[in-house]
Amino acid sequence: MGSEWRKTTVGEFCPLAYGKSLPKKKRGSGSYRVYGSNGSVGFHNKPLIEGPGIVIGRKGTVGTVHYTTQPFWPIDTTFYVIRAEYRDLRYTYYLLKSLGLCSMNADSAVPGLNRNDVHARKIFVPELGEQQAIAHILGSLDDRIELNRRMNNTLETMARTIFKSWFVDFDPVRAKVEGRPTGLSDEIASLFPDSFDDSELGEIPKGWKTRSLYDSARFVNGAAYRSSHFTNENDALPIIKIAELKNGISGQTKFTKTELDDKYRISNGSLLLSWSGNPDTSIDTFIWCGGPAWLNQHIFRVLPHKKIEKHFIFYLLKSIRSLLAEIARNKQTTGLGHFTGRDMKQILVVQPPEDILAMFNNSVGSIFDRWYENLFESKSLASLRDTLLPKLISGELRVPDADNFVEEAKL
C-alpha cells in the first residue's frame, strides 16, 4: 500500500442510504430495474435514483453487492450508494465487494445487515486517479464477462429457435403437408416425414414417439450433506448448490473430502437441472464448468440415455423452463417452490428418430460449442478478477503490476 492512501471508514467514504418500499402490486410497466437484496427483482415506470449506483443486500440475502449503470429503484430490503465527486463509483463497488459484508449478519431471526456496523469498518483508499485505474482493470474484466453473457443469450436464442421449429412447432413437417418449401437443405428436409400421427401429445410427425420427461434421461438428485462433511482442507472439492450454479464458487461455498457415490460427482460439461428454489430465479438448466465437484440435493444431474441426445435434452429442458417454474410456483411456500419426479412423469415430450437428432447436432453443435467456450472464458475471467480484487483494493498489488498480470493471462 502506498503511503498516500488515506485511512477512513465506510461511513465517511461511501455512506449507505436505505432503499424504499415498492410492493409488486404498486409497480408500473416500465424499464427501470427494481433491486432487492439478491439483485434485480423486476421493473417499474420510474426510478427512485436518477443515475448509476450500488445496491447492497440489507435483509434476507445479506451483504450482496450489485452495480448498475442505469437509473434504478432499490427497495427497502437494501441499502444503496450513489455517485460523489471525491470517489469513483465503480471503485466503490469493488471496495464494498471486498469487505465480506455477507458474513456480517446481525440478526438471528431474519438475516440482516446493520448499517452502523458497516459504517464503522476501517478502510484505506487511494486518490481518485488510482481509484479510477483500479476500477478500469477490474471493470474491463467484468465488461468482458457481460459481453460474453449477452453473446451467449444470442447464441442460445439461435439454437432454441431451431429446436422449437423442429421439435415443438414441427415446421418442416407442416411445410411438407401443405406442399410448401421447408426452407431447409434437401439433405435435412428429406429426414422429416410428410404427415402426422395422433398421439397423447396431439399430432406428432409420423414415425416419431412420445415419452415422459422423466423417461427422456436419467435424473440423479444430488446428495444431502451434513456439517460433519465440511472441511477447509486444500484438496477438498466444492459442494455445488444453486448459489454456485448461478454465481460460481464463492466465500460461502462449502467444501468436502467425503467420498460419496460417483453419481454425485460432477465435472466440466455436466448437465444439471435445479428443481427447487425461487421459481423465477432458481429453476433452470445449467452446464457446469467449474471443475471437479460434488452435487448437492435440490439439483438433478441429467444423464442422457445416449450421447447423441445431449444437445436435444439440453435445449428441451431450456424450452420448458417456464413450465417447470410454473409447477414450482404452484407449490411455493415461503418464497420457495419445487417440482418432483411425479410432475416430470406427467409431462410428455417427443422422441425424434436418431437421424434427425444427428442432424440437429450438426446444426446446433457449433452454436453450443461457442456458447460453452464463452461460458468457460467467463469463468476464467471471473477467477482472475477475484484474484486481483483483494490485492488491488488492499494495495498489495499496484496498478502497473496488475496490468502486466492481466496481459500475461492472455484472456
Coordinates of C-alpha atoms in Angstrom, one line a residue:
M1 CA 0.0 0.0 0.0
G2 CA 1.3 3.4 -0.9
S3 CA 1.9 6.0 1.9
E4 CA -0.5 8.3 0.1
W5 CA -3.5 6.0 0.8
R6 CA -5.9 7.6 3.2
K7 CA -7.3 5.9 6.3
T8 CA -11.1 6.4 6.7
T9 CA -14.3 4.5 7.4
V10 CA -17.0 3.1 5.1
G11 CA -19.5 5.6 6.7
E12 CA -17.3 8.5 5.8
F13 CA -16.2 7.4 2.4
C14 CA -19.5 5.9 1.0
P15 CA -22.4 6.3 3.4
L16 CA -25.2 3.7 2.9
A17 CA -28.8 5.0 2.3
Y18 CA -31.9 3.0 2.9
G19 CA -34.0 1.7 0.0
K20 CA -37.7 2.5 -0.3
S21 CA -40.6 0.0 -0.3
L22 CA -42.2 -0.7 -3.6
P23 CA -44.6 -3.7 -3.4
K24 CA -45.2 -5.7 -6.7
K25 CA -48.8 -4.6 -6.9
K26 CA -47.7 -0.9 -7.0
R27 CA -45.1 -1.4 -9.7
G28 CA -46.0 0.1 -13.1
S29 CA -45.0 -1.1 -16.5
G30 CA -41.6 0.4 -17.4
S31 CA -37.9 -0.3 -18.0
Y32 CA -36.4 0.9 -14.7
R33 CA -34.9 -2.0 -12.8
V34 CA -36.1 -2.7 -9.2
Y35 CA -33.4 -4.1 -7.0
G36 CA -33.9 -6.3 -3.9
S37 CA -31.3 -7.8 -1.7
N38 CA -30.5 -10.5 -4.2
G39 CA -30.3 -8.3 -7.3
S40 CA -32.8 -7.3 -9.9
V41 CA -36.4 -8.4 -8.9
G42 CA -38.5 -6.6 -11.6
F43 CA -39.2 -3.3 -13.3
H44 CA -41.1 0.0 -12.6
N45 CA -42.1 3.0 -14.6
K46 CA -39.9 5.5 -12.7
P47 CA -36.6 5.3 -10.8
L48 CA -36.0 6.2 -7.2
I49 CA -32.4 7.1 -8.1
E50 CA -31.6 9.1 -11.2
G51 CA -28.2 7.7 -12.2
P52 CA -25.9 4.8 -11.6
G53 CA -25.5 3.3 -8.2
I54 CA -24.6 0.4 -5.9
V55 CA -27.2 -1.8 -4.1
I56 CA -26.3 -3.8 -1.0
G57 CA -28.5 -6.6 0.4
R58 CA -29.8 -5.5 3.9
K59 CA -32.4 -8.1 4.7
G60 CA -32.7 -11.7 3.6
T61 CA -29.7 -12.1 1.3
V62 CA -27.3 -10.1 3.4
G63 CA -24.3 -8.2 2.1
T64 CA -24.6 -9.0 -1.7
V65 CA -23.3 -6.0 -3.8
H66 CA -24.7 -5.1 -7.2
Y67 CA -23.7 -2.3 -9.5
T68 CA -26.0 -0.6 -12.1
T69 CA -25.1 1.9 -14.7
Q70 CA -28.8 2.9 -15.1
P71 CA -31.3 4.8 -13.0
F72 CA -32.9 2.3 -10.6
W73 CA -35.2 1.6 -7.6
P74 CA -33.7 0.0 -4.6
I75 CA -36.4 -1.5 -2.3
D76 CA -36.5 -1.5 1.5
T77 CA -34.5 -4.7 1.9
T78 CA -31.5 -2.9 0.5
F79 CA -29.0 -0.1 1.1
Y80 CA -27.7 1.9 -1.8
V81 CA -24.8 4.2 -2.6
I82 CA -24.8 7.0 -5.3
R83 CA -22.1 9.0 -7.0
A84 CA -19.9 11.5 -5.3
E85 CA -17.2 13.8 -6.9
Y86 CA -14.4 12.7 -4.5
R87 CA -14.6 9.0 -5.3
D88 CA -15.1 6.6 -8.3
L89 CA -18.4 4.8 -8.1
R90 CA -17.2 1.6 -9.7
Y91 CA -14.1 1.5 -7.4
T92 CA -16.5 1.9 -4.5
Y93 CA -18.5 -1.1 -5.8
Y94 CA -15.3 -3.3 -5.8
L95 CA -14.3 -1.9 -2.4
L96 CA -17.6 -2.9 -0.9
K97 CA -17.4 -6.4 -2.6
S98 CA -14.0 -6.9 -0.9
L99 CA -15.3 -6.3 2.6
G100 CA -17.1 -9.6 3.1
L101 CA -20.4 -8.0 4.0
C102 CA -22.1 -11.4 3.5
S103 CA -20.5 -12.5 6.8
M104 CA -21.8 -9.5 8.8
N105 CA -25.3 -10.9 9.6
A106 CA -26.5 -9.2 12.7
D107 CA -30.0 -10.7 13.1
S108 CA -30.6 -14.3 14.2
A109 CA -34.3 -14.4 13.1
V110 CA -34.2 -12.8 9.6
P111 CA -30.7 -12.3 8.3
G112 CA -29.9 -8.6 8.4
L113 CA -27.0 -6.2 7.9
N114 CA -26.5 -3.4 10.5
R115 CA -25.6 -0.1 8.9
N116 CA -23.7 1.2 11.9
D117 CA -21.5 -1.9 11.8
V118 CA -20.8 -1.4 8.1
H119 CA -20.1 2.3 8.6
A120 CA -17.6 1.6 11.3
R121 CA -15.4 -0.6 9.1
K122 CA -12.0 1.0 8.7
I123 CA -10.6 1.2 5.2
F124 CA -7.7 2.6 3.3
V125 CA -8.4 4.3 0.0
P126 CA -6.1 5.8 -2.7
E127 CA -6.5 9.1 -4.5
L128 CA -9.3 9.4 -7.2
G129 CA -6.9 8.8 -10.1
E130 CA -5.8 5.4 -8.7
Q131 CA -9.3 4.5 -7.8
Q132 CA -10.2 5.1 -11.5
A133 CA -7.3 3.0 -12.6
I134 CA -8.2 0.1 -10.3
A135 CA -11.9 0.3 -11.4
H136 CA -10.7 0.2 -15.0
I137 CA -8.8 -3.0 -14.6
L138 CA -11.5 -4.8 -12.7
G139 CA -14.3 -3.3 -14.7
S140 CA -12.7 -4.4 -18.0
L141 CA -12.8 -8.0 -16.8
D142 CA -16.5 -7.6 -15.8
D143 CA -17.3 -5.9 -19.1
R144 CA -15.9 -8.8 -21.0
I145 CA -17.9 -11.2 -18.8
E146 CA -21.0 -9.2 -19.6
L147 CA -20.3 -9.2 -23.3
N148 CA -20.0 -13.0 -23.2
R149 CA -23.3 -13.2 -21.3
R150 CA -25.0 -11.2 -24.0
M151 CA -23.4 -13.1 -26.8
N152 CA -24.5 -16.3 -25.1
N153 CA -28.1 -15.1 -24.9
T154 CA -28.0 -14.6 -28.7
L155 CA -26.4 -18.0 -29.3
E156 CA -29.0 -19.7 -27.1
T157 CA -31.8 -17.9 -28.9
M158 CA -30.5 -19.1 -32.2
A159 CA -30.3 -22.8 -31.1
R160 CA -33.7 -22.7 -29.3
T161 CA -35.3 -21.2 -32.4
I162 CA -34.1 -24.3 -34.4
F163 CA -35.3 -26.6 -31.6
K164 CA -38.7 -25.0 -31.4
S165 CA -39.2 -25.1 -35.2
W166 CA -38.2 -28.8 -35.5
F167 CA -39.4 -30.3 -32.2
V168 CA -42.3 -28.1 -31.0
D169 CA -43.9 -26.5 -34.0
F170 CA -42.9 -29.2 -36.4
D171 CA -42.4 -26.6 -39.2
P172 CA -40.6 -28.8 -41.7
V173 CA -43.4 -31.4 -41.5
R174 CA -46.2 -28.9 -41.8
A175 CA -44.5 -27.3 -44.8
K176 CA -44.4 -30.8 -46.5
V177 CA -48.0 -31.5 -45.6
E178 CA -49.0 -28.1 -47.2
G179 CA -46.7 -28.6 -50.2
R180 CA -44.6 -25.6 -49.2
P181 CA -40.7 -25.3 -49.2
T182 CA -39.3 -26.2 -45.8
G183 CA -36.6 -23.6 -46.0
L184 CA -34.1 -26.4 -45.2
S185 CA -31.5 -28.1 -47.4
D186 CA -32.7 -31.1 -49.3
E187 CA -30.5 -33.3 -47.1
I188 CA -32.2 -32.1 -43.9
A189 CA -35.7 -31.8 -45.3
S190 CA -35.6 -35.4 -46.6
L191 CA -35.3 -36.7 -43.0
F192 CA -38.7 -35.2 -42.0
P193 CA -41.9 -37.1 -42.8
D194 CA -44.7 -35.5 -44.8
S195 CA -47.6 -36.4 -42.4
F196 CA -48.6 -36.6 -38.8
D197 CA -49.7 -39.3 -36.4
D198 CA -52.1 -38.9 -33.5
S199 CA -50.6 -39.3 -30.0
E200 CA -51.2 -38.5 -26.3
L201 CA -49.3 -35.3 -27.0
G202 CA -51.5 -34.4 -30.0
E203 CA -50.3 -34.5 -33.6
I204 CA -46.6 -35.5 -33.9
P205 CA -44.6 -36.3 -37.0
K206 CA -45.3 -39.7 -38.5
G207 CA -43.0 -42.4 -37.0
W208 CA -41.9 -40.3 -34.1
K209 CA -42.6 -41.4 -30.5
T210 CA -43.5 -39.7 -27.2
R211 CA -42.3 -40.4 -23.7
S212 CA -42.4 -38.6 -20.4
L213 CA -39.9 -36.0 -19.5
Y214 CA -38.8 -38.3 -16.6
D215 CA -38.0 -41.1 -19.1
S216 CA -36.2 -38.8 -21.5
A217 CA -32.9 -39.1 -19.5
R218 CA -31.7 -40.4 -16.1
F219 CA -32.2 -37.7 -13.4
V220 CA -29.9 -38.2 -10.4
N221 CA -30.7 -36.0 -7.4
G222 CA -27.7 -34.6 -5.6
A223 CA -26.6 -35.8 -2.1
A224 CA -27.6 -34.4 1.3
Y225 CA -24.6 -33.1 3.2
R226 CA -24.2 -32.6 6.9
S227 CA -22.0 -30.1 8.7
S228 CA -19.7 -33.0 9.6
H229 CA -18.9 -33.4 5.9
F230 CA -17.5 -29.9 5.6
T231 CA -13.8 -29.1 5.7
N232 CA -11.4 -26.3 4.6
E233 CA -8.5 -28.6 3.6
N234 CA -6.8 -27.7 0.4
D235 CA -7.6 -30.8 -1.6
A236 CA -11.4 -30.8 -0.7
L237 CA -13.9 -30.4 -3.5
P238 CA -16.7 -27.8 -3.6
I239 CA -20.3 -28.7 -2.9
I240 CA -22.5 -27.3 -5.6
K241 CA -25.8 -25.8 -4.6
I242 CA -28.0 -23.5 -6.7
A243 CA -26.0 -20.5 -5.5
E244 CA -22.8 -21.9 -7.0
L245 CA -24.7 -22.7 -10.3
K246 CA -25.8 -19.1 -10.6
N247 CA -22.7 -17.2 -9.1
G248 CA -19.8 -19.7 -9.1
I249 CA -17.6 -20.7 -6.2
S250 CA -17.5 -18.0 -3.5
G251 CA -16.5 -17.5 0.1
Q252 CA -19.9 -19.0 1.1
T253 CA -19.2 -22.3 -0.7
K254 CA -18.8 -25.4 1.4
F255 CA -16.1 -28.0 0.6
T256 CA -15.8 -31.7 1.5
K257 CA -13.4 -34.6 1.3
T258 CA -16.1 -37.1 1.9
E259 CA -16.2 -39.7 -0.9
L260 CA -19.8 -40.4 -1.9
D261 CA -21.1 -42.4 -4.8
D262 CA -19.6 -41.3 -8.2
K263 CA -23.1 -40.5 -9.4
Y264 CA -22.9 -37.3 -7.2
R265 CA -19.5 -36.2 -8.6
I266 CA -19.7 -33.7 -11.5
S267 CA -17.1 -32.2 -13.8
N268 CA -16.8 -29.7 -16.7
G269 CA -19.7 -30.2 -19.1
S270 CA -22.1 -31.9 -16.7
L271 CA -25.7 -31.2 -17.5
L272 CA -27.6 -30.1 -14.4
L273 CA -31.3 -29.2 -13.7
S274 CA -32.3 -27.3 -10.5
W275 CA -35.7 -28.4 -9.2
S276 CA -36.2 -26.4 -6.0
G277 CA -35.9 -22.7 -5.1
N278 CA -37.3 -19.4 -6.2
P279 CA -39.4 -20.3 -9.3
D280 CA -38.3 -17.1 -11.1
T281 CA -34.6 -17.2 -10.5
S282 CA -33.6 -20.7 -9.4
I283 CA -35.4 -23.3 -11.6
D284 CA -33.2 -23.7 -14.7
T285 CA -30.8 -25.9 -16.7
F286 CA -27.1 -25.4 -16.4
I287 CA -23.8 -26.7 -17.9
W288 CA -21.2 -27.0 -15.2
C289 CA -17.7 -25.6 -16.0
G290 CA -16.2 -25.2 -12.6
G291 CA -14.1 -28.4 -12.5
P292 CA -14.5 -31.5 -10.2
A293 CA -17.1 -31.0 -7.6
W294 CA -19.9 -32.8 -5.6
L295 CA -23.5 -32.1 -6.3
N296 CA -25.9 -31.0 -3.5
Q297 CA -29.5 -32.1 -3.2
H298 CA -32.2 -30.0 -5.0
I299 CA -30.3 -30.3 -8.3
F300 CA -30.6 -33.2 -10.8
R301 CA -27.5 -34.4 -12.6
V302 CA -29.0 -35.2 -16.1
L303 CA -27.6 -38.2 -17.9
P304 CA -29.0 -38.6 -21.4
H305 CA -29.6 -42.3 -22.3
K306 CA -27.5 -41.9 -25.5
K307 CA -24.7 -39.5 -26.3
I308 CA -26.5 -38.3 -29.4
E309 CA -29.3 -36.9 -27.3
K310 CA -27.2 -34.5 -25.2
H311 CA -28.0 -31.3 -27.2
F312 CA -31.6 -32.3 -27.7
I313 CA -32.1 -32.9 -23.9
F314 CA -30.3 -29.6 -23.0
Y315 CA -32.5 -27.5 -25.3
L316 CA -35.6 -29.5 -24.4
L317 CA -35.1 -28.6 -20.7
K318 CA -34.4 -25.0 -21.6
S319 CA -37.6 -24.9 -23.7
I320 CA -39.8 -26.0 -20.8
R321 CA -38.2 -23.9 -18.1
S322 CA -41.3 -21.7 -17.8
L323 CA -43.5 -24.8 -17.4
L324 CA -41.3 -26.2 -14.7
A325 CA -41.1 -22.8 -13.0
E326 CA -44.9 -22.6 -13.0
I327 CA -45.3 -26.0 -11.5
A328 CA -42.8 -25.0 -8.8
R329 CA -44.7 -21.7 -8.2
N330 CA -47.9 -23.7 -7.6
K331 CA -46.1 -25.5 -4.7
Q332 CA -44.4 -22.3 -3.5
T333 CA -44.1 -21.8 0.3
T334 CA -42.1 -19.0 2.0
G335 CA -40.8 -18.0 -1.4
L336 CA -39.5 -21.4 -2.4
G337 CA -41.1 -23.8 -4.9
H338 CA -40.2 -27.2 -6.4
F339 CA -41.3 -29.8 -8.9
T340 CA -41.0 -33.6 -8.5
G341 CA -40.3 -36.7 -10.4
R342 CA -44.1 -37.3 -10.4
D343 CA -44.6 -34.0 -12.1
M344 CA -42.0 -34.9 -14.7
K345 CA -43.8 -38.2 -15.4
Q346 CA -46.9 -36.2 -16.4
I347 CA -45.1 -34.0 -18.9
L348 CA -45.0 -35.6 -22.3
V349 CA -42.3 -34.8 -24.9
V350 CA -41.4 -36.0 -28.4
Q351 CA -38.7 -38.6 -29.1
P352 CA -37.4 -37.9 -32.6
P353 CA -35.5 -40.6 -34.5
E354 CA -31.8 -40.7 -34.3
D355 CA -31.1 -39.5 -37.8
I356 CA -32.9 -36.2 -37.0
L357 CA -31.1 -35.9 -33.7
A358 CA -27.8 -36.3 -35.6
M359 CA -28.8 -33.6 -38.0
F360 CA -29.8 -31.4 -35.1
N361 CA -26.4 -31.9 -33.5
N362 CA -24.8 -30.8 -36.8
S363 CA -27.0 -27.7 -36.9
V364 CA -26.6 -26.5 -33.3
G365 CA -23.3 -28.2 -32.3
S366 CA -21.1 -25.2 -33.3
I367 CA -23.5 -22.8 -31.7
F368 CA -23.4 -24.9 -28.4
D369 CA -19.6 -25.1 -28.6
R370 CA -19.2 -21.3 -28.9
W371 CA -21.7 -20.9 -26.1
Y372 CA -19.7 -23.2 -23.9
E373 CA -16.4 -21.6 -24.8
N374 CA -17.8 -18.2 -23.7
L375 CA -19.1 -19.8 -20.5
F376 CA -15.7 -21.2 -19.8
E377 CA -13.9 -18.0 -20.6
S378 CA -16.2 -16.0 -18.4
K379 CA -15.3 -18.3 -15.5
S380 CA -11.6 -17.8 -16.1
L381 CA -12.2 -14.0 -16.3
A382 CA -14.2 -14.1 -13.0
S383 CA -11.4 -16.1 -11.4
L384 CA -8.8 -13.6 -12.5
R385 CA -11.0 -10.7 -11.2
D386 CA -11.5 -12.4 -7.9
T387 CA -7.7 -12.9 -7.5
L388 CA -6.9 -9.3 -8.4
L389 CA -9.7 -7.6 -6.5
P390 CA -8.4 -8.1 -2.9
K391 CA -4.8 -7.4 -3.9
L392 CA -5.7 -4.2 -5.7
I393 CA -8.2 -2.9 -3.1
S394 CA -5.7 -3.6 -0.3
G395 CA -2.8 -2.0 -2.2
E396 CA -0.8 -5.3 -2.1
L397 CA -0.7 -5.1 -6.0
R398 CA -0.3 -1.7 -7.7
V399 CA -1.9 -0.8 -11.0
P400 CA 1.1 -1.3 -13.3
D401 CA 1.8 -4.8 -11.9
A402 CA -1.9 -5.7 -12.3
D403 CA -1.8 -4.6 -16.0
N404 CA 1.1 -7.0 -16.5
F405 CA -0.8 -9.7 -14.7
V406 CA -3.8 -9.4 -17.0
E407 CA -1.7 -9.3 -20.1
E408 CA 0.2 -12.4 -19.1
A409 CA -3.2 -14.2 -18.6
K410 CA -4.0 -13.6 -22.3
L411 CA -7.7 -13.6 -21.7

